[in-house]
PDB file of C-alpha atoms and ligand atoms in Angstrom:
ATOM      1  CA  UNK A 194      -0.172   0.323   0.086  1.00 82.00           C
ATOM      2  CA  UNK A 195       1.405   3.112  -1.441  1.00 87.00           C
ATOM      3  CA  UNK A 196       1.086   6.181   1.081  1.00 96.00           C
ATOM      4  CA  UNK A 197       0.181   9.505  -0.440  1.00 96.00           C
ATOM      5  CA  UNK A 198      -2.493  11.812   0.559  1.00 97.00           C
ATOM      6  CA  UNK A 199      -5.060  11.880  -1.834  1.00 98.00           C
ATOM      7  CA  UNK A 200      -8.725  11.642  -1.215  1.00 98.00           C
ATOM      8  CA  UNK A 201      -9.599   8.696  -0.553  1.00 98.00           C
ATOM      9  CA  UNK A 202     -13.629   7.404  -0.513  1.00 98.00           C
ATOM     10  CA  UNK A 203     -13.928   4.456   1.356  1.00 99.00           C
ATOM     11  CA  UNK A 204     -18.411   3.508   1.779  1.00 98.00           C
ATOM     12  CA  UNK A 205     -18.771   1.653   4.424  1.00 98.00           C
ATOM     13  CA  UNK A 206     -21.020  -1.530   3.603  1.00 98.00           C
ATOM     14  CA  UNK A 207     -22.510  -1.012   6.864  1.00 98.00           C
ATOM     15  CA  UNK A 208     -25.326   0.931   4.699  1.00 98.00           C
ATOM     16  CA  UNK A 209     -25.035  -1.638   1.837  1.00 98.00           C
ATOM     17  CA  UNK A 210     -27.347  -5.122   1.294  1.00 98.00           C
ATOM     18  CA  UNK A 211     -26.310  -7.136   4.263  1.00 98.00           C
ATOM     19  CA  UNK A 212     -27.453 -10.433   1.921  1.00 98.00           C
ATOM     20  CA  UNK A 213     -25.012  -9.047  -0.739  1.00 98.00           C
ATOM     21  CA  UNK A 214     -21.882  -8.325   0.040  1.00 98.00           C
ATOM     22  CA  UNK A 215     -19.441  -9.618  -2.372  1.00 98.00           C
ATOM     23  CA  UNK A 216     -22.002  -8.643  -4.620  1.00 98.00           C
ATOM     24  CA  UNK A 217     -21.535  -4.874  -2.865  1.00 98.00           C
ATOM     25  CA  UNK A 218     -17.928  -4.399  -2.726  1.00 98.00           C
ATOM     26  CA  UNK A 219     -17.782  -5.156  -6.518  1.00 98.00           C
ATOM     27  CA  UNK A 220     -19.900  -2.563  -7.083  1.00 98.00           C
ATOM     28  CA  UNK A 221     -18.729   0.009  -5.523  1.00 98.00           C
ATOM     29  CA  UNK A 222     -15.041  -0.514  -6.524  1.00 98.00           C
ATOM     30  CA  UNK A 223     -16.409  -0.853  -9.808  1.00 98.00           C
ATOM     31  CA  UNK A 224     -18.085   2.455  -9.152  1.00 98.00           C
ATOM     32  CA  UNK A 225     -14.622   4.643  -8.025  1.00 98.00           C
ATOM     33  CA  UNK A 226     -14.191   3.664  -4.597  1.00 98.00           C
ATOM     34  CA  UNK A 227     -10.246   3.801  -3.053  1.00 98.00           C
ATOM     35  CA  UNK A 228     -10.875   1.457  -0.104  1.00 98.00           C
ATOM     36  CA  UNK A 229     -14.087  -0.793   1.640  1.00 99.00           C
ATOM     37  CA  UNK A 230     -14.710   0.104   5.003  1.00 98.00           C
ATOM     38  CA  UNK A 231     -16.301  -3.187   7.112  1.00 98.00           C
ATOM     39  CA  UNK A 232     -17.601  -2.362  10.186  1.00 98.00           C
ATOM     40  CA  UNK A 233     -17.137  -4.470  12.517  1.00 98.00           C
ATOM     41  CA  UNK A 234     -20.069  -4.496  15.842  1.00 98.00           C
ATOM     42  CA  UNK A 235     -20.563  -6.835  19.028  1.00 98.00           C
ATOM     43  CA  UNK A 236     -22.987  -5.148  21.147  1.00 98.00           C
ATOM     44  CA  UNK A 237     -20.972  -4.490  24.164  1.00 97.00           C
ATOM     45  CA  UNK A 238     -18.193  -1.862  23.246  1.00 98.00           C
ATOM     46  CA  UNK A 239     -21.446  -0.281  20.972  1.00 98.00           C
ATOM     47  CA  UNK A 240     -25.049  -0.717  20.881  1.00 97.00           C
ATOM     48  CA  UNK A 241     -25.533  -2.938  17.780  1.00 98.00           C
ATOM     49  CA  UNK A 242     -23.686  -6.304  16.498  1.00 98.00           C
ATOM     50  CA  UNK A 243     -22.697  -6.400  12.882  1.00 98.00           C
ATOM     51  CA  UNK A 244     -20.404  -8.825  12.316  1.00 98.00           C
ATOM     52  CA  UNK A 245     -17.255 -10.654  12.664  1.00 98.00           C
ATOM     53  CA  UNK A 246     -14.104 -12.679  10.736  1.00 98.00           C
ATOM     54  CA  UNK A 247     -15.427 -15.489   9.147  1.00 98.00           C
ATOM     55  CA  UNK A 248     -18.165 -12.925   7.535  1.00 98.00           C
ATOM     56  CA  UNK A 249     -14.739 -10.560   6.590  1.00 98.00           C
ATOM     57  CA  UNK A 250     -12.682 -13.651   5.557  1.00 98.00           C
ATOM     58  CA  UNK A 251     -16.093 -14.264   2.985  1.00 98.00           C
ATOM     59  CA  UNK A 252     -15.981 -10.754   1.579  1.00 98.00           C
ATOM     60  CA  UNK A 253     -12.396 -10.388   0.665  1.00 98.00           C
ATOM     61  CA  UNK A 254     -12.176 -12.286  -2.127  1.00 98.00           C
ATOM     62  CA  UNK A 255     -14.451  -9.669  -3.642  1.00 98.00           C
ATOM     63  CA  UNK A 256     -12.183  -6.755  -2.724  1.00 98.00           C
ATOM     64  CA  UNK A 257      -9.228  -5.871  -4.311  1.00 98.00           C
ATOM     65  CA  UNK A 258      -8.592  -2.366  -3.709  1.00 98.00           C
ATOM     66  CA  UNK A 259      -8.118  -1.857   0.343  1.00 98.00           C
ATOM     67  CA  UNK A 260      -9.491  -4.067   3.365  1.00 98.00           C
ATOM     68  CA  UNK A 261      -9.976  -1.200   5.854  1.00 99.00           C
ATOM     69  CA  UNK A 262     -11.845  -3.244   8.857  1.00 99.00           C
ATOM     70  CA  UNK A 263     -12.645  -0.858  11.598  1.00 98.00           C
ATOM     71  CA  UNK A 264     -13.503  -2.320  14.740  1.00 98.00           C
ATOM     72  CA  UNK A 265     -15.535  -1.491  17.429  1.00 98.00           C
ATOM     73  CA  UNK A 266     -15.397  -4.369  20.374  1.00 98.00           C
ATOM     74  CA  UNK A 267     -13.545  -4.631  23.097  1.00 98.00           C
ATOM     75  CA  UNK A 268     -12.407  -6.648  24.501  1.00 97.00           C
ATOM     76  CA  UNK A 269      -9.939  -6.860  21.111  1.00 97.00           C
ATOM     77  CA  UNK A 270      -6.770  -7.974  21.494  1.00 97.00           C
ATOM     78  CA  UNK A 271      -7.492 -11.787  21.278  1.00 97.00           C
ATOM     79  CA  UNK A 272      -9.876 -11.353  18.177  1.00 98.00           C
ATOM     80  CA  UNK A 273      -7.273  -9.460  16.094  1.00 98.00           C
ATOM     81  CA  UNK A 274      -5.330 -12.709  14.519  1.00 98.00           C
ATOM     82  CA  UNK A 275      -8.879 -13.956  13.465  1.00 98.00           C
ATOM     83  CA  UNK A 276      -9.219 -10.554  11.578  1.00 98.00           C
ATOM     84  CA  UNK A 277      -6.023  -9.946  10.180  1.00 98.00           C
ATOM     85  CA  UNK A 278      -6.527 -14.138   9.133  1.00 98.00           C
ATOM     86  CA  UNK A 279      -9.474 -12.741   7.184  1.00 98.00           C
ATOM     87  CA  UNK A 280      -7.593 -10.764   5.542  1.00 98.00           C
ATOM     88  CA  UNK A 281      -8.223  -7.991   6.483  1.00 98.00           C
ATOM     89  CA  UNK A 282      -5.450  -4.459   5.221  1.00 98.00           C
ATOM     90  CA  UNK A 283      -5.713  -2.051   7.928  1.00 98.00           C
ATOM     91  CA  UNK A 284      -6.860  -2.924  11.485  1.00 98.00           C
ATOM     92  CA  UNK A 285      -8.699  -0.303  13.290  1.00 99.00           C
ATOM     93  CA  UNK A 286      -9.279  -0.286  17.201  1.00 98.00           C
ATOM     94  CA  UNK A 287     -10.967   2.160  19.616  1.00 98.00           C
ATOM     95  CA  UNK A 288      -8.538   3.638  22.063  1.00 98.00           C
ATOM     96  CA  UNK A 289     -11.455   3.489  24.200  1.00 98.00           C
ATOM     97  CA  UNK A 290     -11.544  -0.342  23.920  1.00 96.00           C
ATOM     98  CA  UNK A 291      -8.263  -1.437  25.985  1.00 92.00           C
ATOM     99  CA  UNK A 292      -5.784   0.132  29.117  1.00 93.00           C
ATOM    100  CA  UNK A 293      -3.197  -0.931  26.632  1.00 97.00           C
ATOM    101  CA  UNK A 294      -2.906   0.332  22.811  1.00 98.00           C
ATOM    102  CA  UNK A 295       0.231   0.688  22.412  1.00 98.00           C
ATOM    103  CA  UNK A 296       0.732  -3.214  23.173  1.00 98.00           C
ATOM    104  CA  UNK A 297      -2.463  -3.882  20.962  1.00 98.00           C
ATOM    105  CA  UNK A 298      -0.756  -1.132  17.942  1.00 98.00           C
ATOM    106  CA  UNK A 299       2.653  -3.787  18.093  1.00 98.00           C
ATOM    107  CA  UNK A 300       0.209  -6.287  17.967  1.00 98.00           C
ATOM    108  CA  UNK A 301      -1.369  -5.316  14.883  1.00 98.00           C
ATOM    109  CA  UNK A 302       1.835  -4.558  12.395  1.00 98.00           C
ATOM    110  CA  UNK A 303       3.176  -7.330  13.732  1.00 98.00           C
ATOM    111  CA  UNK A 304       0.487  -9.667  12.735  1.00 98.00           C
ATOM    112  CA  UNK A 305       1.472  -8.188   8.689  1.00 98.00           C
ATOM    113  CA  UNK A 306      -1.701  -5.842   8.994  1.00 98.00           C
ATOM    114  CA  UNK A 307      -1.773  -1.728   9.104  1.00 98.00           C
ATOM    115  CA  UNK A 308      -2.483  -0.320  12.373  1.00 98.00           C
ATOM    116  CA  UNK A 309      -5.207   2.253  13.058  1.00 98.00           C
ATOM    117  CA  UNK A 310      -6.462   3.970  16.008  1.00 98.00           C
ATOM    118  CA  UNK A 311      -9.667   5.501  16.314  1.00 99.00           C
ATOM    119  CA  UNK A 312     -10.858   8.834  18.486  1.00 98.00           C
ATOM    120  CA  UNK A 313     -14.652   8.739  20.037  1.00 98.00           C
ATOM    121  CA  UNK A 314     -15.558  12.388  19.807  1.00 98.00           C
ATOM    122  CA  UNK A 315     -15.123  12.796  22.970  1.00 98.00           C
ATOM    123  CA  UNK A 316     -11.736  11.442  23.098  1.00 98.00           C
ATOM    124  CA  UNK A 317      -9.123  14.207  22.692  1.00 98.00           C
ATOM    125  CA  UNK A 318      -6.132  14.375  20.224  1.00 98.00           C
ATOM    126  CA  UNK A 319      -4.080  14.040  23.097  1.00 98.00           C
ATOM    127  CA  UNK A 320      -4.272  10.291  23.578  1.00 98.00           C
ATOM    128  CA  UNK A 321      -2.526  10.059  20.067  1.00 98.00           C
ATOM    129  CA  UNK A 322       0.843  11.366  21.568  1.00 97.00           C
ATOM    130  CA  UNK A 323       2.726   8.530  22.652  1.00 97.00           C
ATOM    131  CA  UNK A 324       1.546   6.022  19.926  1.00 98.00           C
ATOM    132  CA  UNK A 325       2.221   7.542  17.293  1.00 97.00           C
ATOM    133  CA  UNK A 326       5.130   5.901  15.199  1.00 97.00           C
ATOM    134  CA  UNK A 327       2.835   2.932  15.674  1.00 98.00           C
ATOM    135  CA  UNK A 328      -0.605   4.396  13.715  1.00 98.00           C
ATOM    136  CA  UNK A 329      -0.493   4.083  10.202  1.00 98.00           C
ATOM    137  CA  UNK A 330      -4.340   5.335  10.270  1.00 98.00           C
ATOM    138  CA  UNK A 331      -5.826   8.006  12.776  1.00 99.00           C
ATOM    139  CA  UNK A 332      -9.512   7.987  12.749  1.00 99.00           C
ATOM    140  CA  UNK A 333     -11.565  10.679  13.491  1.00 98.00           C
ATOM    141  CA  UNK A 334     -15.438   9.592  14.605  1.00 98.00           C
ATOM    142  CA  UNK A 335     -17.424  12.139  13.417  1.00 98.00           C
ATOM    143  CA  UNK A 336     -20.367  10.576  15.128  1.00 98.00           C
ATOM    144  CA  UNK A 337     -20.853   8.100  18.435  1.00 98.00           C
ATOM    145  CA  UNK A 338     -19.740   5.193  16.931  1.00 98.00           C
ATOM    146  CA  UNK A 339     -22.438   2.393  16.564  1.00 97.00           C
ATOM    147  CA  UNK A 340     -25.084   3.285  14.079  1.00 96.00           C
ATOM    148  CA  UNK A 341     -24.993   4.896  10.259  1.00 96.00           C
ATOM    149  CA  UNK A 342     -26.693   7.496   9.329  1.00 96.00           C
ATOM    150  CA  UNK A 343     -26.141  10.000  12.036  1.00 97.00           C
ATOM    151  CA  UNK A 344     -25.580  13.602  12.144  1.00 97.00           C
ATOM    152  CA  UNK A 345     -22.216  14.886  12.058  1.00 98.00           C
ATOM    153  CA  UNK A 346     -20.605  16.225  14.828  1.00 98.00           C
ATOM    154  CA  UNK A 347     -19.236  19.310  13.949  1.00 98.00           C
ATOM    155  CA  UNK A 348     -16.432  20.066  17.460  1.00 98.00           C
ATOM    156  CA  UNK A 349     -14.350  17.086  14.972  1.00 98.00           C
ATOM    157  CA  UNK A 350     -12.882  19.142  12.347  1.00 98.00           C
ATOM    158  CA  UNK A 351     -11.049  21.605  14.612  1.00 98.00           C
ATOM    159  CA  UNK A 352      -9.781  18.367  16.267  1.00 98.00           C
ATOM    160  CA  UNK A 353      -8.407  16.942  13.431  1.00 98.00           C
ATOM    161  CA  UNK A 354      -6.268  20.054  12.297  1.00 98.00           C
ATOM    162  CA  UNK A 355      -4.754  19.230  16.088  1.00 98.00           C
ATOM    163  CA  UNK A 356      -4.394  15.787  15.012  1.00 98.00           C
ATOM    164  CA  UNK A 357      -2.485  16.822  10.990  1.00 98.00           C
ATOM    165  CA  UNK A 358      -0.232  18.819  13.297  1.00 98.00           C
ATOM    166  CA  UNK A 359       0.558  16.304  15.355  1.00 98.00           C
ATOM    167  CA  UNK A 360       1.443  13.845  12.645  1.00 98.00           C
ATOM    168  CA  UNK A 361       3.493  15.963  10.455  1.00 97.00           C
ATOM    169  CA  UNK A 362       5.595  14.725   8.117  1.00 97.00           C
ATOM    170  CA  UNK A 363       5.257  10.738   9.053  1.00 98.00           C
ATOM    171  CA  UNK A 364       2.965   8.796   6.592  1.00 98.00           C
ATOM    172  CA  UNK A 365      -0.658   8.416   9.036  1.00 98.00           C
ATOM    173  CA  UNK A 366      -3.590   8.504   7.062  1.00 98.00           C
ATOM    174  CA  UNK A 367      -6.580  10.505   8.560  1.00 98.00           C
ATOM    175  CA  UNK A 368      -9.696   8.550   8.147  1.00 98.00           C
ATOM    176  CA  UNK A 369     -13.360  10.125   9.125  1.00 98.00           C
ATOM    177  CA  UNK A 370     -15.632   8.090   9.521  1.00 98.00           C
ATOM    178  CA  UNK A 371     -19.492   9.710  10.223  1.00 98.00           C
ATOM    179  CA  UNK A 372     -21.628  11.574   8.436  1.00 98.00           C
ATOM    180  CA  UNK A 373     -19.805  12.183   5.561  1.00 98.00           C
ATOM    181  CA  UNK A 374     -21.644  13.879   2.516  1.00 98.00           C
ATOM    182  CA  UNK A 375     -20.634  16.288  -0.336  1.00 98.00           C
ATOM    183  CA  UNK A 376     -22.036  19.150   2.778  1.00 98.00           C
ATOM    184  CA  UNK A 377     -19.486  18.150   5.137  1.00 98.00           C
ATOM    185  CA  UNK A 378     -16.769  16.467   3.150  1.00 98.00           C
ATOM    186  CA  UNK A 379     -14.947  19.276   2.601  1.00 98.00           C
ATOM    187  CA  UNK A 380     -14.799  21.083   5.985  1.00 98.00           C
ATOM    188  CA  UNK A 381     -12.563  17.099   7.025  1.00 98.00           C
ATOM    189  CA  UNK A 382     -10.264  17.520   4.020  1.00 98.00           C
ATOM    190  CA  UNK A 383      -9.554  21.421   4.918  1.00 98.00           C
ATOM    191  CA  UNK A 384      -8.587  19.698   8.043  1.00 98.00           C
ATOM    192  CA  UNK A 385      -6.248  17.270   6.321  1.00 98.00           C
ATOM    193  CA  UNK A 386      -8.409  14.136   6.055  1.00 98.00           C
ATOM    194  CA  UNK A 387      -7.426  11.780   3.420  1.00 98.00           C
ATOM    195  CA  UNK A 388     -10.086   8.434   3.821  1.00 98.00           C
ATOM    196  CA  UNK A 389     -13.771   9.973   4.409  1.00 98.00           C
ATOM    197  CA  UNK A 390     -15.646   6.808   5.325  1.00 98.00           C
ATOM    198  CA  UNK A 391     -19.244   7.692   3.691  1.00 98.00           C
ATOM    199  CA  UNK A 392     -22.096   4.783   4.085  1.00 98.00           C
ATOM    200  CA  UNK A 393     -25.194   6.266   3.799  1.00 98.00           C
ATOM    201  CA  UNK A 394     -24.344   8.839   2.066  1.00 98.00           C
ATOM    202  CA  UNK A 395     -22.385   6.480  -0.806  1.00 98.00           C
ATOM    203  CA  UNK A 396     -24.940   4.152  -1.347  1.00 98.00           C
ATOM    204  CA  UNK A 397     -28.184   5.967  -1.264  1.00 98.00           C
ATOM    205  CA  UNK A 398     -30.271   5.586  -4.296  1.00 98.00           C
ATOM    206  CA  UNK A 399     -28.355   2.901  -5.648  1.00 98.00           C
ATOM    207  CA  UNK A 400     -28.685  -1.531  -5.109  1.00 98.00           C
ATOM    208  CA  UNK A 401     -26.833  -4.024  -6.887  1.00 98.00           C
ATOM    209  CA  UNK A 402     -28.687  -4.087  -9.622  1.00 98.00           C
ATOM    210  CA  UNK A 403     -29.397   0.119 -10.620  1.00 98.00           C
ATOM    211  CA  UNK A 404     -24.850   0.886  -9.140  1.00 98.00           C
ATOM    212  CA  UNK A 405     -24.286   4.183 -11.123  1.00 98.00           C
ATOM    213  CA  UNK A 406     -25.989   6.230  -8.257  1.00 98.00           C
ATOM    214  CA  UNK A 407     -23.166   4.587  -5.763  1.00 98.00           C
ATOM    215  CA  UNK A 408     -20.883   6.087  -8.719  1.00 98.00           C
ATOM    216  CA  UNK A 409     -22.095   9.273  -8.639  1.00 98.00           C
ATOM    217  CA  UNK A 410     -22.478  10.207  -4.764  1.00 98.00           C
ATOM    218  CA  UNK A 411     -18.814   8.987  -4.710  1.00 98.00           C
ATOM    219  CA  UNK A 412     -17.879  11.494  -7.438  1.00 98.00           C
ATOM    220  CA  UNK A 413     -19.954  13.799  -5.172  1.00 98.00           C
ATOM    221  CA  UNK A 414     -17.814  13.792  -1.834  1.00 98.00           C
ATOM    222  CA  UNK A 415     -14.706  13.533  -3.682  1.00 98.00           C
ATOM    223  CA  UNK A 416     -15.270  16.660  -6.131  1.00 98.00           C
ATOM    224  CA  UNK A 417     -15.990  18.921  -2.344  1.00 98.00           C
ATOM    225  CA  UNK A 418     -13.212  17.422  -1.275  1.00 98.00           C
ATOM    226  CA  UNK A 419     -10.474  17.568  -3.663  1.00 98.00           C
ATOM    227  CA  UNK A 420     -11.865  21.190  -4.126  1.00 98.00           C
ATOM    228  CA  UNK A 421     -10.902  21.648   0.023  1.00 97.00           C
ATOM    229  CA  UNK A 422      -7.642  19.840   0.435  1.00 93.00           C
TER     230      UNK A 422
HETATM  231  C1  DX5 B 643     -20.351   4.152  12.213  1.00 58.96           C
HETATM  232  C2  DX5 B 643     -19.745   3.017  11.729  1.00 58.96           C
HETATM  233  C3  DX5 B 643     -19.887   4.312   9.870  1.00 58.96           C
HETATM  234  C4  DX5 B 643     -20.822   4.086   9.812  1.00 58.96           C
HETATM  235  C5  DX5 B 643     -20.746   5.320   8.840  1.00 58.96           C
HETATM  236  O1  DX5 B 643     -20.669   3.662  13.699  1.00 58.96           O
HETATM  237  O2  DX5 B 643     -18.250   3.684  11.901  1.00 58.96           O
HETATM  238  O3  DX5 B 643     -18.648   3.431   9.718  1.00 58.96           O
HETATM  239  O4  DX5 B 643     -21.220   3.508   9.379  1.00 58.96           O
HETATM  240  O5  DX5 B 643     -22.215   5.810   8.341  1.00 58.96           O
HETATM  241  P1  DX5 B 643     -22.763   6.962   7.256  1.00 58.96           P
HETATM  242  O6  DX5 B 643     -21.669   7.703   6.426  1.00 58.96           O
HETATM  243  O7  DX5 B 643     -24.174   6.902   7.301  1.00 58.96           O
HETATM  244  O8  DX5 B 643     -22.587   8.319   8.934  1.00 58.96           O
HETATM  245 ZN1   ZN B 644     -16.784   3.014  10.323  1.00 58.96          ZN
END
C-alpha cells in the first residue's frame, strides 16, 4: 500500500445490502471507490452487532482495493489475529477499547496489517501522543460509533486539524467516519483528512442491480473534498 494524501473514498458496507456483501463490494469498486470500509460491532463496545471474522473472510475475495476493517469491539486483543487471518489490510481499533493501546498496536503490526486508532468524539487528540510512531492511520469519529446515518459532529473539525499538526511528516492517514456528505467532506479535507468513510451518502439511491448512483455519490463527495484540500 503506497502512502499518499490524495482524497480516498471508503464506502462503509454497513449501509449496503447485508444479503449481498460480495456483490456490493464489487459494485462500489466498479463505481470508483478507493477502499472498502468494514464496520465490525459487538453489541458491547457499541450498541449494535454486525458481523465477525468469518464474514470478513467471505467478502475478502470480492475486494480488490483495500479492506479497511474498523473494529468497534472490546475487548479487542484476542480477536486481532482472526481479523488479520480474514485478510484485513488495515485493522483499526478504538483508543477506548482497552487499557493497553500501545501493546495492541504493536500486535496489529506484528500480524502484518497496517495499524489504525479510532477516537470517539469525546476522546482528545492527546490520546495519540505516545503512540504516534506505531500508527498508520488515525480515524476521527465524526459521530458516536454504533450506527450509520447519524448527524456529523462539528467539533471534530478542530480536532482533526490538531491531529494533522501532530502527524507532521509521518506517513499517517487521517480517516474520518460518520455523517460524511458532499457538504461535510470539504470541512474535513481542509482540516487534513485524506480518507473519507461514507455509508448512507454512498449507497443512497442505488443497489447492486442499479449501481450507477453509487458512482455519482462517490464522485460528488470526492469533488467536494478535493476542492477544499
Ligand atoms: C459508525 C460507523 C460508520 C458508519 C458511517 O459507527 O463506524 O462507518 O457506517 O455511516 P454514515 O456515513 O451513514 O454516517
Ligand atoms: Zn466505521
